[in-house]
Coordinates of N, CA and C (backbone and C1' of nucleotides) in Angstrom, one line a residue:
Chain A
M1 N 0.6 -1.1 -0.3 CA -0.5 0.2 -0.4 C 0.2 1.4 0.0
T2 N 0.6 2.0 -1.2 CA 1.5 3.3 -1.1 C 1.2 4.6 -1.2
S3 N -0.6 4.1 -1.2 CA -1.6 5.3 -1.1 C -0.8 6.7 -0.3
A4 N -0.8 7.6 -0.9 CA -0.8 9.2 0.2 C -1.8 9.6 1.6
P5 N -1.3 8.7 2.6 CA -2.2 9.5 3.8 C -2.2 10.6 3.9
S6 N -1.6 11.6 3.2 CA -2.5 13.1 3.7 C -3.6 13.5 2.8
S7 N -4.1 12.4 1.9 CA -5.6 12.5 0.8 C -7.0 12.9 2.9
S8 N -6.3 11.5 3.8 CA -7.2 11.8 4.0 C -7.6 12.7 4.9
R9 N -7.0 14.2 4.9 CA -7.0 15.7 5.2 C -7.5 16.7 4.3
R10 N -8.7 17.2 4.8 CA -8.8 18.2 4.3 C -9.7 19.1 5.1
L11 N -10.3 20.8 4.7 CA -10.5 22.0 4.5 C -12.1 22.1 4.4
V12 N -13.2 22.4 4.9 CA -14.4 22.2 4.7 C -14.8 23.6 5.2
K13 N -15.7 24.6 4.2 CA -15.7 25.6 4.7 C -17.3 26.5 4.6
S14 N -18.0 27.1 6.2 CA -18.8 27.6 5.7 C -18.6 29.2 6.3
E15 N -20.5 29.5 6.0 CA -20.5 30.7 6.8 C -20.9 30.4 8.1
P16 N -20.9 31.2 9.3 CA -21.2 30.7 10.4 C -22.4 30.9 10.8
E17 N -23.1 31.9 10.0 CA -24.6 32.5 10.1 C -25.0 31.5 9.0
A18 N -24.1 30.3 8.6 CA -25.6 29.0 8.1 C -24.9 28.1 8.9
Y19 N -24.0 28.0 8.8 CA -23.3 26.7 10.2 C -22.1 27.0 10.7
S20 N -22.6 27.3 12.1 CA -21.4 27.5 12.8 C -20.8 26.4 13.4
Y21 N -19.4 25.8 13.8 CA -19.0 25.2 14.8 C -19.7 24.2 15.3
E22 N -19.6 25.7 16.7 CA -20.5 25.7 17.9 C -21.1 25.2 18.1
Q23 N -22.2 25.4 16.1 CA -23.8 24.9 16.3 C -23.5 22.5 16.2
L24 N -22.2 22.8 15.6 CA -21.9 21.4 15.5 C -21.8 21.2 17.0
V25 N -21.1 21.4 17.8 CA -20.7 20.8 19.1 C -21.8 20.3 19.6
K26 N -23.0 21.5 19.0 CA -23.9 21.5 20.0 C -25.6 19.9 19.3
D27 N -25.1 20.0 17.6 CA -25.7 18.6 17.2 C -24.9 17.2 17.5
R28 N -24.2 17.5 17.4 CA -23.6 16.2 18.1 C -22.4 15.7 16.7
V29 N -23.8 16.3 15.1 CA -23.8 15.3 14.2 C -24.5 16.0 12.6
T30 N -24.0 16.2 11.9 CA -24.5 16.7 10.9 C -24.1 16.7 9.6
S31 N -25.6 16.1 8.8 CA -25.1 16.4 7.1 C -24.8 17.7 6.6
W32 N -23.5 17.7 5.6 CA -22.5 18.4 5.3 C -23.2 18.4 3.8
T33 N -24.7 18.9 3.5 CA -25.3 19.4 2.6 C -24.7 21.0 1.5
G34 N -25.7 20.4 0.8 CA -25.4 21.6 -1.0 C -24.0 22.2 -1.7
V35 N -23.3 21.0 -1.1 CA -22.7 21.6 -2.2 C -22.8 21.2 -3.2
R36 N -22.6 22.2 -3.9 CA -23.0 22.3 -5.8 C -22.0 22.9 -6.6
N37 N -20.3 21.5 -6.5 CA -20.0 22.4 -7.4 C -19.0 21.4 -7.3
Y38 N -18.6 21.1 -8.8 CA -18.2 18.8 -8.9 C -16.6 19.2 -8.7
T39 N -16.0 20.4 -8.3 CA -14.3 19.7 -8.1 C -14.7 19.4 -6.1
A40 N -15.4 20.5 -5.6 CA -16.1 19.8 -4.3 C -16.8 19.1 -3.6
R41 N -17.3 18.4 -5.2 CA -18.1 16.9 -4.5 C -17.3 16.3 -4.8
N42 N -16.2 16.0 -5.8 CA -15.0 15.2 -6.2 C -14.5 14.6 -4.7
N43 N -14.0 16.4 -4.3 CA -12.9 16.1 -2.3 C -14.3 15.7 -1.8
L44 N -15.6 15.9 -1.8 CA -16.2 14.9 -0.9 C -15.8 13.0 -0.7
R45 N -15.8 12.9 -2.1 CA -16.7 11.8 -2.4 C -15.3 11.5 -2.1
A46 N -14.2 11.4 -1.8 CA -13.1 10.8 -1.5 C -12.6 10.9 0.6
M47 N -13.5 11.6 0.9 CA -14.0 11.2 2.5 C -14.3 9.9 3.0
Q48 N -13.8 9.2 3.7 CA -13.4 8.2 4.4 C -14.0 8.6 6.0
K49 N -15.1 7.9 6.6 CA -15.2 7.7 8.0 C -13.8 7.4 9.1
G50 N -14.2 8.1 9.6 CA -13.3 8.8 10.8 C -11.7 9.5 10.1
D51 N -11.8 10.4 8.6 CA -11.1 11.7 8.3 C -11.2 12.3 8.4
L52 N -9.9 13.0 9.3 CA -10.3 14.9 10.0 C -10.2 16.1 8.8
A53 N -11.1 17.4 9.5 CA -11.2 18.0 8.4 C -10.7 19.2 9.4
L54 N -9.8 20.0 8.7 CA -10.3 21.8 9.2 C -11.4 22.3 9.1
F55 N -12.3 23.1 9.8 CA -13.5 23.3 9.9 C -13.0 25.3 9.7
Y56 N -13.6 25.8 8.6 CA -12.8 27.3 8.0 C -14.4 28.1 8.7
H57 N -14.5 29.2 9.4 CA -15.8 30.0 8.7 C -15.7 31.6 7.9
S58 N -15.9 31.0 7.2 CA -16.0 32.1 6.1 C -16.5 32.7 6.5
V59 N -16.6 34.6 5.4 CA -16.4 36.2 5.4 C -17.2 36.5 6.6
G60 N -16.9 35.7 7.7 CA -17.1 37.0 9.3 C -15.8 37.2 9.7
P61 N -15.2 35.5 10.3 CA -14.5 35.6 10.9 C -13.2 35.5 10.5
K62 N -13.1 34.5 8.8 CA -12.5 34.3 8.8 C -11.4 33.1 9.1
E63 N -11.5 32.2 9.8 CA -11.3 32.1 10.5 C -11.0 30.4 10.6
I64 N -9.5 29.6 10.6 CA -10.3 28.0 11.1 C -10.3 27.8 13.4
V65 N -11.5 27.4 13.1 CA -11.8 27.5 14.4 C -11.4 26.3 15.3
G66 N -11.6 25.6 13.6 CA -11.5 23.5 14.9 C -11.5 22.3 13.9
I67 N -11.2 21.6 14.0 CA -11.8 20.2 13.6 C -12.4 19.2 13.2
A68 N -13.2 18.9 11.9 CA -14.5 18.2 12.6 C -13.6 16.6 12.0
R69 N -14.8 15.3 12.4 CA -14.5 14.6 11.8 C -15.6 13.7 11.0
V70 N -15.0 12.9 10.5 CA -16.6 12.3 9.5 C -16.9 11.3 9.4
S71 N -18.5 11.5 9.5 CA -19.0 10.0 11.1 C -19.3 9.5 9.9
K72 N -19.9 9.7 8.5 CA -20.4 9.0 7.4 C -19.7 9.3 6.4
A73 N -18.5 8.5 5.6 CA -19.1 8.3 3.8 C -19.6 9.0 3.4
A74 N -19.2 9.5 2.2 CA -19.9 10.4 1.0 C -21.5 9.7 0.9
F75 N -22.7 10.5 0.7 CA -23.9 9.6 0.3 C -24.7 10.7 -0.4
P76 N -25.5 10.5 -1.1 CA -26.4 11.2 -2.1 C -26.9 12.2 -1.4
D77 N -26.5 13.6 -1.5 CA -27.6 14.8 -0.8 C -28.2 14.8 -0.4
P78 N -29.3 14.7 0.6 CA -31.1 14.3 0.2 C -31.5 15.6 -0.2
T79 N -31.1 17.1 0.5 CA -31.3 17.9 0.0 C -31.9 18.0 -1.5
V80 N -30.6 17.5 -2.3 CA -31.8 17.1 -3.8 C -32.6 16.7 -4.5
P81 N -33.3 17.7 -5.0 CA -34.8 17.5 -5.9 C -34.6 16.5 -6.7
P82 N -35.4 15.9 -7.0 CA -35.5 14.5 -7.4 C -34.9 14.7 -8.7
E83 N -35.0 15.4 -9.4 CA -35.1 15.8 -11.0 C -33.4 16.2 -11.2
E84 N -32.8 16.2 -10.1 CA -31.6 16.1 -10.3 C -30.3 15.4 -9.5
A85 N -31.0 14.4 -9.3 CA -30.0 13.2 -8.3 C -29.2 12.8 -9.6
K86 N -29.5 12.7 -10.6 CA -28.6 12.5 -12.1 C -27.6 13.1 -11.9
L87 N -27.6 14.1 -11.7 CA -25.8 14.8 -11.3 C -25.2 14.3 -10.0
G88 N -25.7 13.6 -9.1 CA -24.8 13.3 -8.1 C -24.1 13.8 -7.1
W89 N -24.3 14.8 -6.7 CA -24.6 15.6 -5.9 C -24.1 14.6 -3.9
L90 N -23.2 14.9 -3.5 CA -22.9 13.9 -2.4 C -23.6 15.0 -1.1
A91 N -23.1 14.2 -0.3 CA -23.3 14.7 1.3 C -22.3 13.8 1.9
V92 N -21.8 14.5 3.4 CA -21.2 13.6 4.6 C -21.5 14.3 5.6
E93 N -21.4 13.0 6.8 CA -22.1 13.5 8.2 C -20.8 13.7 8.8
L94 N -20.5 14.9 9.8 CA -19.4 15.6 10.5 C -20.2 15.6 12.0
G95 N -19.1 15.4 12.3 CA -19.4 15.5 14.0 C -18.0 16.2 14.5
P96 N -18.4 16.9 15.7 CA -16.8 18.0 16.3 C -15.5 16.3 16.7
H97 N -14.6 17.7 16.6 CA -13.4 16.7 17.1 C -13.0 17.4 18.0
I98 N -12.1 18.9 17.5 CA -11.6 19.5 18.5 C -11.9 20.8 18.6
A99 N -12.2 22.3 19.4 CA -12.3 23.1 18.8 C -10.8 23.3 19.1
F100 N -10.2 24.1 18.3 CA -9.3 25.1 18.7 C -9.3 26.4 19.7
E101 N -8.2 26.9 20.4 CA -8.5 27.7 21.6 C -7.9 28.7 21.1
D102 N -6.9 28.6 19.6 CA -6.7 29.5 19.2 C -7.0 29.9 18.1
P103 N -8.3 30.5 17.7 CA -8.4 29.7 15.8 C -7.2 30.2 14.7
V104 N -6.7 30.1 14.0 CA -6.8 30.3 12.5 C -6.8 31.4 12.4
S105 N -5.9 32.7 11.7 CA -6.8 33.6 10.8 C -6.5 33.5 10.0
L106 N -7.4 33.9 8.5 CA -6.6 34.1 8.1 C -5.2 34.6 7.0
A107 N -4.9 35.9 8.1 CA -4.1 36.4 8.0 C -3.6 35.9 8.4
V108 N -3.5 35.4 9.4 CA -2.0 34.1 9.8 C -1.6 33.7 8.8
I109 N -2.9 32.6 8.6 CA -2.6 32.3 7.0 C -1.1 32.2 6.0
K110 N -1.6 33.4 5.5 CA -1.8 34.4 4.4 C 0.4 34.7 4.5
A111 N 0.4 35.3 6.0 CA 1.5 35.1 6.0 C 2.7 34.3 6.2
D112 N 2.2 33.1 6.6 CA 3.1 31.8 6.9 C 3.5 31.0 5.3
P113 N 4.4 31.8 5.0 CA 5.4 31.0 3.9 C 4.2 29.5 3.6
R114 N 5.2 28.2 5.0 CA 4.1 27.9 4.8 C 3.3 26.8 4.5
L115 N 2.4 28.3 4.6 CA 0.9 27.9 3.6 C 0.4 28.6 2.7
A116 N 1.4 29.2 2.5 CA 1.8 30.0 0.6 C 0.7 29.1 -0.7
D117 N 0.7 27.4 -0.5 CA 0.2 26.8 -1.7 C -1.6 26.1 -0.7
M118 N -1.9 26.9 0.4 CA -2.6 26.2 0.9 C -3.6 26.6 0.2
L119 N -4.8 25.5 -0.8 CA -6.2 25.6 -1.2 C -7.1 26.6 -1.1
L120 N -7.1 27.2 0.0 CA -7.7 27.7 1.3 C -7.8 29.3 0.0
V121 N -6.5 29.8 0.4 CA -5.7 30.9 -0.2 C -6.1 30.6 -2.1
K122 N -5.1 29.8 -2.4 CA -4.9 30.0 -3.5 C -6.2 29.9 -4.6
Q123 N -7.2 29.5 -4.0 CA -8.9 28.4 -4.5 C -10.1 29.3 -3.8
S124 N -10.1 30.5 -3.2 CA -10.0 30.6 -1.8 C -12.3 30.4 -2.1
R125 N -12.9 30.1 -3.5 CA -14.1 29.7 -3.6 C -14.6 27.8 -3.1
L126 N -13.7 27.5 -3.2 CA -13.8 26.0 -3.0 C -14.2 25.3 -1.6
S127 N -15.4 24.7 -2.1 CA -15.7 24.6 -0.1 C -15.1 23.2 0.5
V128 N -14.9 22.5 -0.5 CA -14.1 21.8 0.4 C -13.0 21.0 -0.4
T129 N -11.4 21.6 1.0 CA -10.3 21.3 0.3 C -9.0 20.3 0.3
P130 N -8.4 19.4 -0.1 CA -7.9 18.9 0.4 C -6.9 19.6 0.6
V131 N -5.7 18.7 2.2 CA -4.7 19.0 2.8 C -3.4 19.0 3.0
T132 N -2.6 19.6 2.5 CA -1.5 18.2 2.5 C -0.9 17.8 4.5
E133 N -0.3 16.9 4.7 CA -0.1 16.6 6.4 C 1.2 18.1 6.6
A134 N 1.8 18.5 5.7 CA 2.7 19.2 6.4 C 1.7 20.6 6.5
E135 N 1.1 20.8 5.2 CA 0.2 22.3 6.3 C -0.9 21.9 7.5
W136 N -1.4 20.9 7.0 CA -2.1 20.2 8.6 C -1.5 20.4 10.0
D137 N 0.1 19.8 9.7 CA 0.6 20.2 10.6 C 1.2 21.9 11.0
V138 N 1.2 22.3 10.0 CA 1.2 23.6 10.8 C -0.1 24.6 11.1
V139 N -1.3 24.2 10.7 CA -2.4 24.9 11.3 C -2.0 24.9 12.7
L140 N -2.0 23.0 13.0 CA -2.5 22.1 14.3 C -1.3 23.3 15.1
S141 N -0.3 23.2 14.4 CA 1.3 24.2 15.9 C 0.6 25.9 15.7
L142 N 0.1 26.4 14.2 CA -0.7 27.8 15.0 C -1.4 28.2 15.6
A143 N -2.9 27.1 15.7 CA -3.3 27.0 16.8 C -3.1 26.6 18.2
G144 N -2.1 26.3 18.4 CA -1.3 26.2 19.6 C -1.1 24.9 20.3
G145 N -1.3 23.8 19.4 CA -0.6 22.6 19.7 C -1.8 21.9 19.4
Chain B
dG1 P -24.8 47.8 1.7 O5' -23.9 48.7 -0.2 C5' -23.6 49.4 -0.1 C4' -22.4 49.7 -0.2 C3' -22.3 49.5 -2.3 O3' -21.8 49.7 -2.2 C1' -21.0 48.1 -0.6
dC2 P -21.8 49.7 -4.3 O5' -20.1 49.2 -4.6 C5' -19.2 49.7 -4.1 C4' -17.5 48.5 -4.4 C3' -17.5 48.2 -5.9 O3' -16.7 48.6 -6.4 C1' -17.3 46.7 -4.3
dC3 P -16.5 48.7 -7.8 O5' -15.8 47.2 -8.3 C5' -14.3 47.3 -7.2 C4' -14.0 45.6 -7.3 C3' -14.0 44.8 -8.6 O3' -12.7 44.0 -8.7 C1' -14.8 43.8 -7.4
dA4 P -12.3 44.6 -10.2 O5' -10.8 43.1 -9.6 C5' -10.4 42.6 -8.2 C4' -10.0 41.0 -8.1 C3' -9.9 40.5 -9.6 O3' -9.2 39.5 -9.2 C1' -12.1 39.8 -8.6
dA5 P -8.4 38.6 -10.1 O5' -9.1 37.1 -10.0 C5' -9.0 36.7 -8.7 C4' -10.4 35.8 -8.3 C3' -9.9 34.1 -9.8 O3' -9.5 32.8 -8.6 C1' -12.5 34.9 -9.0
dC6 P -9.3 32.3 -9.7 O5' -10.9 30.9 -10.0 C5' -11.6 30.8 -9.2 C4' -12.7 30.7 -9.5 C3' -12.7 29.8 -11.2 O3' -13.5 28.5 -11.2 C1' -14.7 31.6 -10.9
dG7 P -13.3 27.1 -11.2 O5' -14.6 27.1 -11.4 C5' -15.3 26.4 -10.2 C4' -16.8 27.2 -10.7 C3' -16.8 26.5 -11.9 O3' -18.4 25.8 -11.7 C1' -17.8 28.1 -12.1
dT8 P -19.2 24.6 -12.6 O5' -20.6 25.3 -13.2 C5' -21.3 25.8 -12.4 C4' -22.5 26.4 -13.1 C3' -22.9 25.5 -14.4 O3' -24.5 26.0 -14.1 C1' -22.0 27.8 -15.0
dT9 P -25.6 25.6 -15.3 O5' -25.8 26.2 -16.6 C5' -25.8 27.4 -15.6 C4' -26.5 27.9 -17.3 C3' -26.9 27.2 -18.4 O3' -28.2 27.8 -18.5 C1' -25.2 28.5 -19.4
dG10 P -29.7 28.1 -19.4 O5' -29.6 28.2 -21.3 C5' -28.6 29.9 -20.5 C4' -27.9 30.3 -22.3 C3' -29.1 29.2 -23.5 O3' -29.1 30.0 -24.5 C1' -26.9 29.4 -23.3
dG11 P -30.3 29.7 -25.8 O5' -29.9 31.3 -26.8 C5' -29.1 32.2 -26.5 C4' -28.5 32.9 -27.6 C3' -29.0 32.4 -29.0 O3' -28.0 33.3 -29.9 C1' -26.7 31.8 -27.7
dC12 P -28.2 33.7 -30.9 O5' -27.0 32.6 -32.1 C5' -25.8 33.6 -31.9 C4' -24.6 32.3 -32.5 C3' -25.4 31.8 -34.0 O3' -25.2 32.7 -34.6 C1' -24.1 30.5 -32.2
Chain C
dG1 P -16.3 19.5 -27.9 O5' -15.4 20.3 -28.7 C5' -14.9 20.7 -30.4 C4' -15.3 22.4 -30.0 C3' -14.5 22.9 -28.8 O3' -13.7 24.4 -29.3 C1' -16.8 23.8 -29.2
dC2 P -12.9 25.1 -28.2 O5' -13.3 26.4 -28.4 C5' -13.7 26.7 -30.1 C4' -14.5 28.3 -29.7 C3' -13.9 28.7 -28.6 O3' -14.0 30.3 -29.2 C1' -16.4 29.0 -28.6
dC3 P -13.0 31.8 -28.7 O5' -14.0 32.5 -27.6 C5' -15.1 32.8 -29.0 C4' -15.8 33.6 -27.8 C3' -15.5 33.9 -26.0 O3' -16.4 34.8 -26.7 C1' -16.8 32.7 -25.5
dA4 P -16.1 36.4 -26.1 O5' -17.4 37.4 -25.8 C5' -18.2 37.5 -26.6 C4' -19.7 37.0 -25.3 C3' -19.5 38.3 -24.9 O3' -21.1 39.2 -24.6 C1' -20.0 36.1 -23.4
dA5 P -21.3 40.1 -23.7 O5' -22.0 39.3 -22.6 C5' -23.2 38.5 -23.2 C4' -24.2 38.2 -22.1 C3' -24.6 38.9 -20.9 O3' -25.5 39.2 -20.2 C1' -23.3 37.2 -20.3
dC6 P -26.4 39.9 -20.0 O5' -26.4 38.4 -17.8 C5' -26.7 37.4 -18.1 C4' -26.3 36.5 -16.5 C3' -26.5 37.5 -15.9 O3' -27.6 36.4 -15.1 C1' -24.6 35.5 -15.8
dG7 P -28.0 36.6 -13.6 O5' -27.1 36.2 -12.7 C5' -27.1 34.1 -12.6 C4' -26.8 33.6 -11.7 C3' -26.7 34.0 -10.4 O3' -26.9 33.0 -9.6 C1' -24.7 34.1 -11.4
dT8 P -27.2 33.0 -8.1 O5' -26.1 32.9 -7.0 C5' -24.9 31.9 -7.9 C4' -23.8 31.9 -7.3 C3' -23.8 32.3 -5.6 O3' -22.9 31.1 -5.4 C1' -22.0 33.1 -7.0
dT9 P -22.8 31.0 -3.2 O5' -21.8 31.7 -3.4 C5' -20.7 30.6 -4.0 C4' -19.6 31.1 -3.8 C3' -19.2 31.7 -2.4 O3' -17.8 30.4 -1.8 C1' -18.9 33.8 -3.2
dG10 P -17.3 30.4 0.2 O5' -16.3 31.9 0.1 C5' -15.6 32.2 -0.6 C4' -14.8 33.4 -0.5 C3' -15.1 34.2 1.3 O3' -14.0 34.7 1.7 C1' -15.8 35.5 -0.4
dG11 P -13.1 34.6 2.8 O5' -12.0 35.5 2.9 C5' -11.1 35.7 1.2 C4' -11.0 36.5 0.9 C3' -10.2 38.0 1.3 O3' -9.0 38.4 1.3 C1' -12.3 38.8 0.3
dC12 P -8.3 39.6 2.2 O5' -8.6 41.2 2.3 C5' -8.7 41.3 1.1 C4' -8.9 43.1 1.1 C3' -9.4 43.1 2.0 O3' -7.7 44.4 1.9 C1' -11.5 43.2 0.7

DNA sequence: GCCAACGTTGGC
DNA sequence: GCCAACGTTGGC
């Protein structure tokens, strides 16, 4: 087996007014629905139960606030109307894993040369992105360990 | 509120 | 298949 372990790490984005990490903690589990972008969909499809994902609050706070855990691998998005089912939109189920004591702001990420290639920065509209193992470790260190 | 980036749609 | 128009996202 030589497949890259880094493929199990990702980042998901949400506007906190739509769905926040705090809400995820309250809910314990949520269906991550509504992705309507093919690249993001493909990233969702690769997520396996137990995989971890950085959780980014877009628009307002603009910071990574914690880590979510995949509790159920990709399945057809139940919010898709039947006539669009053939398009293959997917959802996953997420639960809270760790809330950062020190969220990592976009400004800090942009200022760190080790994170210059993060897709969060380079492709800012993509809502589900892979994160390399190196990027993952840097973000966690910036979050205080 | 503005606008850049970028994905999607539809006319040709 | 090309490309202009349009819609959405999200940083600033």
